[in-house]
């Protein structure tokens, strides 16, 4: 676990970490979270030459359902803006669930198949949900191993990304917990004082489906980069 001075420092450390792994494996499948936390790291990646990313493949970690991929607020729209366009990732190297699909179960089955064909994930970049969610793996009685449809909790539905989108969202689709644990490397990014309570729970290392991020303690190659504000004071 690395404690960065602040968000700028966290973003640089995360971008360096991602860049290093892509150098080692240029065709790497990068599973990418959206949201506020990884944005700075993605921006740093986009500042350099795009040559390094000419073969890298990207898997979208999750998606809101009921919001078109072209619309601001969707994870597709976010990744297009922050990763795909700046890094010139061609459509054949981008793997995405359509959150607007008519048959969401079939869409998840298709994504599980895509992951079997393209996997394993080389690096999974993750953010920490306020309620401990990872991707859209929500707290519950058990974790779902592979791609699945999720009924989102109120906490997730309060995520800033979709506020003002005007969409009526109740469901999400997400990479499953086993898919995340099967990645070669996992990188959890945590920033800000509003995450310190969730961080406190994470740091107890008690693995429970009530706090999905705790499963990362079972990952063989986990790196956590948080900033000082996110570190619990007690
Ligand atoms: C988004 C995702 C979510 C976020 C989490 C933290 O693709 O997978 O699990 O990573 O909600 O979001 P931020 O970074 O906005 O605090």
Coordinates of C-alpha atoms and ligand atoms in Angstrom, one line a residue:
X1 CA 0.0 0.0 0.0
X2 CA 1.4 3.4 -1.0
X3 CA 0.2 6.6 0.6
X4 CA 0.4 9.5 -1.8
X5 CA 0.7 13.1 -0.6
X6 CA -2.4 14.2 -2.4
X7 CA -4.6 13.4 -5.5
X8 CA -2.0 14.8 -8.0
X9 CA 0.6 12.6 -6.5
X10 CA -1.7 9.6 -6.4
X11 CA -2.6 10.1 -10.1
X12 CA 1.1 10.2 -11.1
X13 CA 1.9 7.1 -9.1
X14 CA -1.0 5.3 -10.6
X15 CA -0.2 6.4 -14.2
X16 CA 3.5 5.3 -13.7
X17 CA 2.3 1.9 -12.4
X18 CA -0.1 1.3 -15.3
X19 CA 2.6 2.5 -17.8
X20 CA 5.2 0.1 -16.3
X21 CA 2.9 -2.9 -16.7
X22 CA 1.9 -1.9 -20.3
X23 CA 5.6 -1.7 -21.1
X24 CA 6.1 -5.3 -19.8
X25 CA 3.0 -6.5 -21.7
X26 CA 2.1 -4.2 -24.6
X27 CA -1.0 -6.3 -25.5
X28 CA -2.3 -6.2 -21.9
X29 CA -6.0 -6.3 -21.2
X30 CA -6.6 -3.4 -18.9
X31 CA -9.9 -3.5 -17.1
X32 CA -10.8 0.1 -16.4
X33 CA -13.0 1.6 -13.7
X34 CA -14.6 5.0 -14.3
X35 CA -15.6 7.6 -11.7
X36 CA -13.7 10.4 -10.1
X37 CA -10.7 8.6 -8.7
X38 CA -8.9 7.2 -11.8
X39 CA -9.5 10.3 -13.9
X40 CA -6.2 12.0 -13.0
X41 CA -4.2 8.8 -13.7
X42 CA -5.9 8.4 -17.1
X43 CA -5.1 12.0 -17.9
X44 CA -1.4 11.5 -17.1
X45 CA -1.3 8.5 -19.4
X46 CA -2.8 10.6 -22.2
X47 CA -0.1 13.2 -21.8
X48 CA 2.6 10.9 -23.1
X49 CA 3.1 9.3 -26.5
X50 CA 0.3 7.0 -27.5
X51 CA 2.8 4.5 -29.0
X52 CA 3.0 2.6 -25.8
X53 CA -0.7 1.9 -26.0
X54 CA -0.9 0.8 -29.7
X55 CA -1.7 -2.8 -28.8
X56 CA -3.2 -2.5 -25.4
X57 CA -6.8 -3.7 -25.0
X58 CA -9.4 -2.2 -22.7
X59 CA -12.3 -3.9 -20.9
X60 CA -14.9 -1.6 -19.4
X61 CA -15.3 -2.7 -15.8
X62 CA -19.0 -2.0 -15.5
X63 CA -21.9 0.1 -16.8
X64 CA -25.1 1.7 -15.6
X65 CA -28.2 0.4 -17.3
X66 CA -30.7 2.7 -19.0
X67 CA -28.3 5.4 -20.1
X68 CA -27.0 5.2 -23.7
X69 CA -23.2 4.8 -24.1
X70 CA -23.1 8.0 -26.1
X71 CA -24.5 10.0 -23.2
X72 CA -22.5 11.9 -20.5
X73 CA -22.8 9.9 -17.3
X74 CA -22.3 6.5 -18.9
X75 CA -19.1 4.6 -18.3
X76 CA -18.7 4.2 -22.1
X77 CA -18.8 8.0 -22.5
X78 CA -16.3 8.4 -19.7
X79 CA -13.9 5.9 -21.1
X80 CA -14.2 7.3 -24.6
X81 CA -13.3 10.7 -23.3
X82 CA -10.5 9.8 -20.9
X83 CA -8.9 6.7 -22.4
X84 CA -10.1 5.5 -25.8
X85 CA -9.8 8.7 -27.7
X86 CA -6.6 10.1 -26.0
X87 CA -4.8 6.8 -26.2
X88 CA -6.2 6.0 -29.7
X89 CA -7.7 2.7 -28.7
X90 CA -9.4 1.3 -31.8
X91 CA -12.9 -0.3 -31.4
X92 CA -11.5 -3.8 -32.0
X93 CA -9.4 -3.4 -28.8
X94 CA -12.3 -2.2 -26.7
X95 CA -14.6 -4.6 -24.9
X96 CA -17.8 -3.2 -23.5
X97 CA -21.1 -4.3 -22.1
X98 CA -24.1 -2.4 -23.5
X99 CA -26.0 -1.2 -20.5
X100 CA -28.8 -0.3 -22.8
X101 CA -29.2 -3.9 -24.2
X102 CA -32.7 -5.3 -24.3
X103 CA -31.6 -8.6 -22.8
X104 CA -29.1 -7.8 -20.1
X105 CA -28.6 -11.4 -19.0
X106 CA -27.6 -12.3 -22.6
X107 CA -25.3 -9.2 -22.6
X108 CA -23.6 -10.4 -19.5
X109 CA -23.2 -13.9 -21.0
X110 CA -21.7 -12.3 -24.1
X111 CA -19.2 -10.4 -21.9
X112 CA -18.2 -13.5 -19.9
X113 CA -17.5 -15.2 -23.3
X114 CA -15.5 -12.1 -24.4
X115 CA -13.5 -12.2 -21.2
X116 CA -12.8 -16.0 -21.7
X117 CA -11.6 -15.2 -25.2
X118 CA -9.6 -12.1 -24.4
X119 CA -8.5 -12.7 -20.8
X120 CA -7.1 -12.9 -18.4
X121 CA -7.2 -9.3 -17.3
X122 CA -3.6 -8.1 -17.0
X123 CA -4.4 -5.2 -14.7
X124 CA -7.7 -4.3 -13.1
X125 CA -7.9 -0.6 -12.1
X126 CA -10.5 -0.1 -9.4
X127 CA -12.1 2.6 -7.3
X128 CA -13.6 2.1 -3.8
X129 CA -17.3 2.6 -3.5
X130 CA -18.6 4.5 -0.5
X131 CA -20.4 1.3 0.6
X132 CA -17.4 -0.9 -0.3
X133 CA -18.7 -1.8 -3.8
X134 CA -16.1 -2.9 -6.3
X135 CA -17.1 -2.3 -9.9
X136 CA -20.9 -2.8 -9.3
X137 CA -20.4 -5.8 -7.0
X138 CA -22.7 -4.6 -4.3
X139 CA -22.7 -5.6 -0.6
X140 CA -24.9 -8.6 -0.1
X141 CA -25.0 -12.2 1.2
X142 CA -22.7 -13.6 -1.5
X143 CA -20.5 -12.5 -4.3
X144 CA -21.3 -13.3 -7.9
X145 CA -18.3 -14.7 -9.7
X146 CA -18.7 -13.5 -13.3
X147 CA -20.5 -10.8 -15.4
X148 CA -24.0 -10.2 -14.0
X149 CA -26.9 -7.8 -13.7
X150 CA -27.0 -5.9 -10.4
X151 CA -29.8 -4.1 -8.6
X152 CA -27.9 -1.0 -7.5
X153 CA -28.0 0.2 -3.9
X154 CA -29.1 3.8 -3.0
X155 CA -25.5 4.5 -2.1
X156 CA -24.4 3.6 -5.7
X157 CA -27.3 5.5 -7.2
X158 CA -26.1 8.6 -5.4
X159 CA -22.8 8.4 -7.4
X160 CA -21.9 11.9 -8.8
X161 CA -21.4 10.4 -12.2
X162 CA -25.1 10.0 -12.9
X163 CA -26.5 12.9 -11.0
X164 CA -28.2 15.2 -13.5
X165 CA -28.1 12.6 -16.3
X166 CA -31.9 12.6 -16.2
X167 CA -31.9 8.8 -16.7
X168 CA -34.0 6.6 -14.5
X169 CA -31.4 4.0 -13.3
X170 CA -31.9 1.1 -11.0
X171 CA -29.6 -1.6 -12.5
X172 CA -26.0 -2.0 -13.5
X173 CA -23.9 -4.7 -15.2
X174 CA -20.5 -5.6 -13.9
X175 CA -17.5 -7.8 -14.1
X176 CA -17.8 -10.4 -11.3
X177 CA -15.7 -10.7 -8.2
X178 CA -14.0 -13.9 -9.4
X179 CA -13.2 -12.2 -12.8
X180 CA -11.5 -9.4 -10.8
X181 CA -9.6 -11.8 -8.5
X182 CA -8.4 -13.7 -11.6
X183 CA -6.7 -10.6 -12.9
X184 CA -2.9 -10.8 -12.9
X185 CA -2.6 -7.5 -11.0
X186 CA -5.1 -5.3 -9.2
X187 CA -4.8 -1.6 -8.5
X188 CA -7.1 0.0 -6.0
X189 CA -7.2 3.8 -6.0
X190 CA -8.7 5.7 -3.1
X191 CA -8.8 9.4 -2.7
X192 CA -10.3 12.0 -0.4
X193 CA -11.5 12.3 3.2
X194 CA -15.0 11.1 2.2
X195 CA -13.5 7.7 1.6
X196 CA -11.8 7.4 5.0
X197 CA -14.6 5.4 6.6
X198 CA -14.7 2.9 3.8
X199 CA -10.9 2.8 3.9
X200 CA -11.1 2.1 7.6
X201 CA -13.3 -0.9 7.0
X202 CA -11.1 -2.1 4.1
X203 CA -8.0 -2.0 6.3
X204 CA -9.5 -4.3 8.9
X205 CA -8.8 -7.0 6.3
X206 CA -12.0 -8.9 7.2
X207 CA -13.2 -10.5 4.1
X208 CA -17.0 -10.3 3.9
X209 CA -19.6 -10.0 1.1
X210 CA -21.1 -7.1 3.1
X211 CA -18.0 -5.2 2.0
X212 CA -17.0 -6.4 -1.5
X213 CA -13.7 -4.6 -1.7
X214 CA -12.5 -6.7 1.2
X215 CA -12.2 -9.6 -1.3
X216 CA -9.1 -7.9 -2.7
X217 CA -7.2 -9.2 0.2
X218 CA -7.5 -12.5 -1.5
X219 CA -5.8 -11.2 -4.6
X220 CA -2.2 -12.4 -5.0
X221 CA -0.9 -9.1 -6.6
X222 CA -2.8 -6.2 -5.1
X223 CA -1.4 -2.6 -5.1
X224 CA -3.4 0.0 -3.1
X225 CA -2.6 3.7 -3.8
X226 CA -4.5 6.1 -1.5
X227 CA -3.9 9.7 -0.7
X228 CA -3.3 11.0 2.8
X229 CA -6.8 12.4 3.1
X230 CA -8.3 8.9 2.6
X231 CA -6.2 7.4 5.4
X232 CA -8.4 7.0 8.5
X233 CA -7.2 9.1 11.4
X234 CA -7.7 6.4 14.0
Ligands
LIG1 C1 -17.1 2.8 -11.7 C2 -16.9 1.8 -10.7 C3 -17.2 2.2 -9.3 C4 -16.3 3.3 -8.8 C5 -16.5 3.6 -7.3 C6 -15.7 4.8 -6.8 O1 -16.8 2.3 -13.0 O2 -16.6 0.7 -11.0 O3 -17.0 1.0 -8.5 O4 -14.9 2.9 -9.0 O5 -17.9 3.9 -7.1 O6 -16.1 5.9 -7.6 P1 -15.3 7.3 -7.5 O7 -13.9 7.0 -8.0 O8 -16.0 8.3 -8.3 O9 -15.3 7.7 -6.0

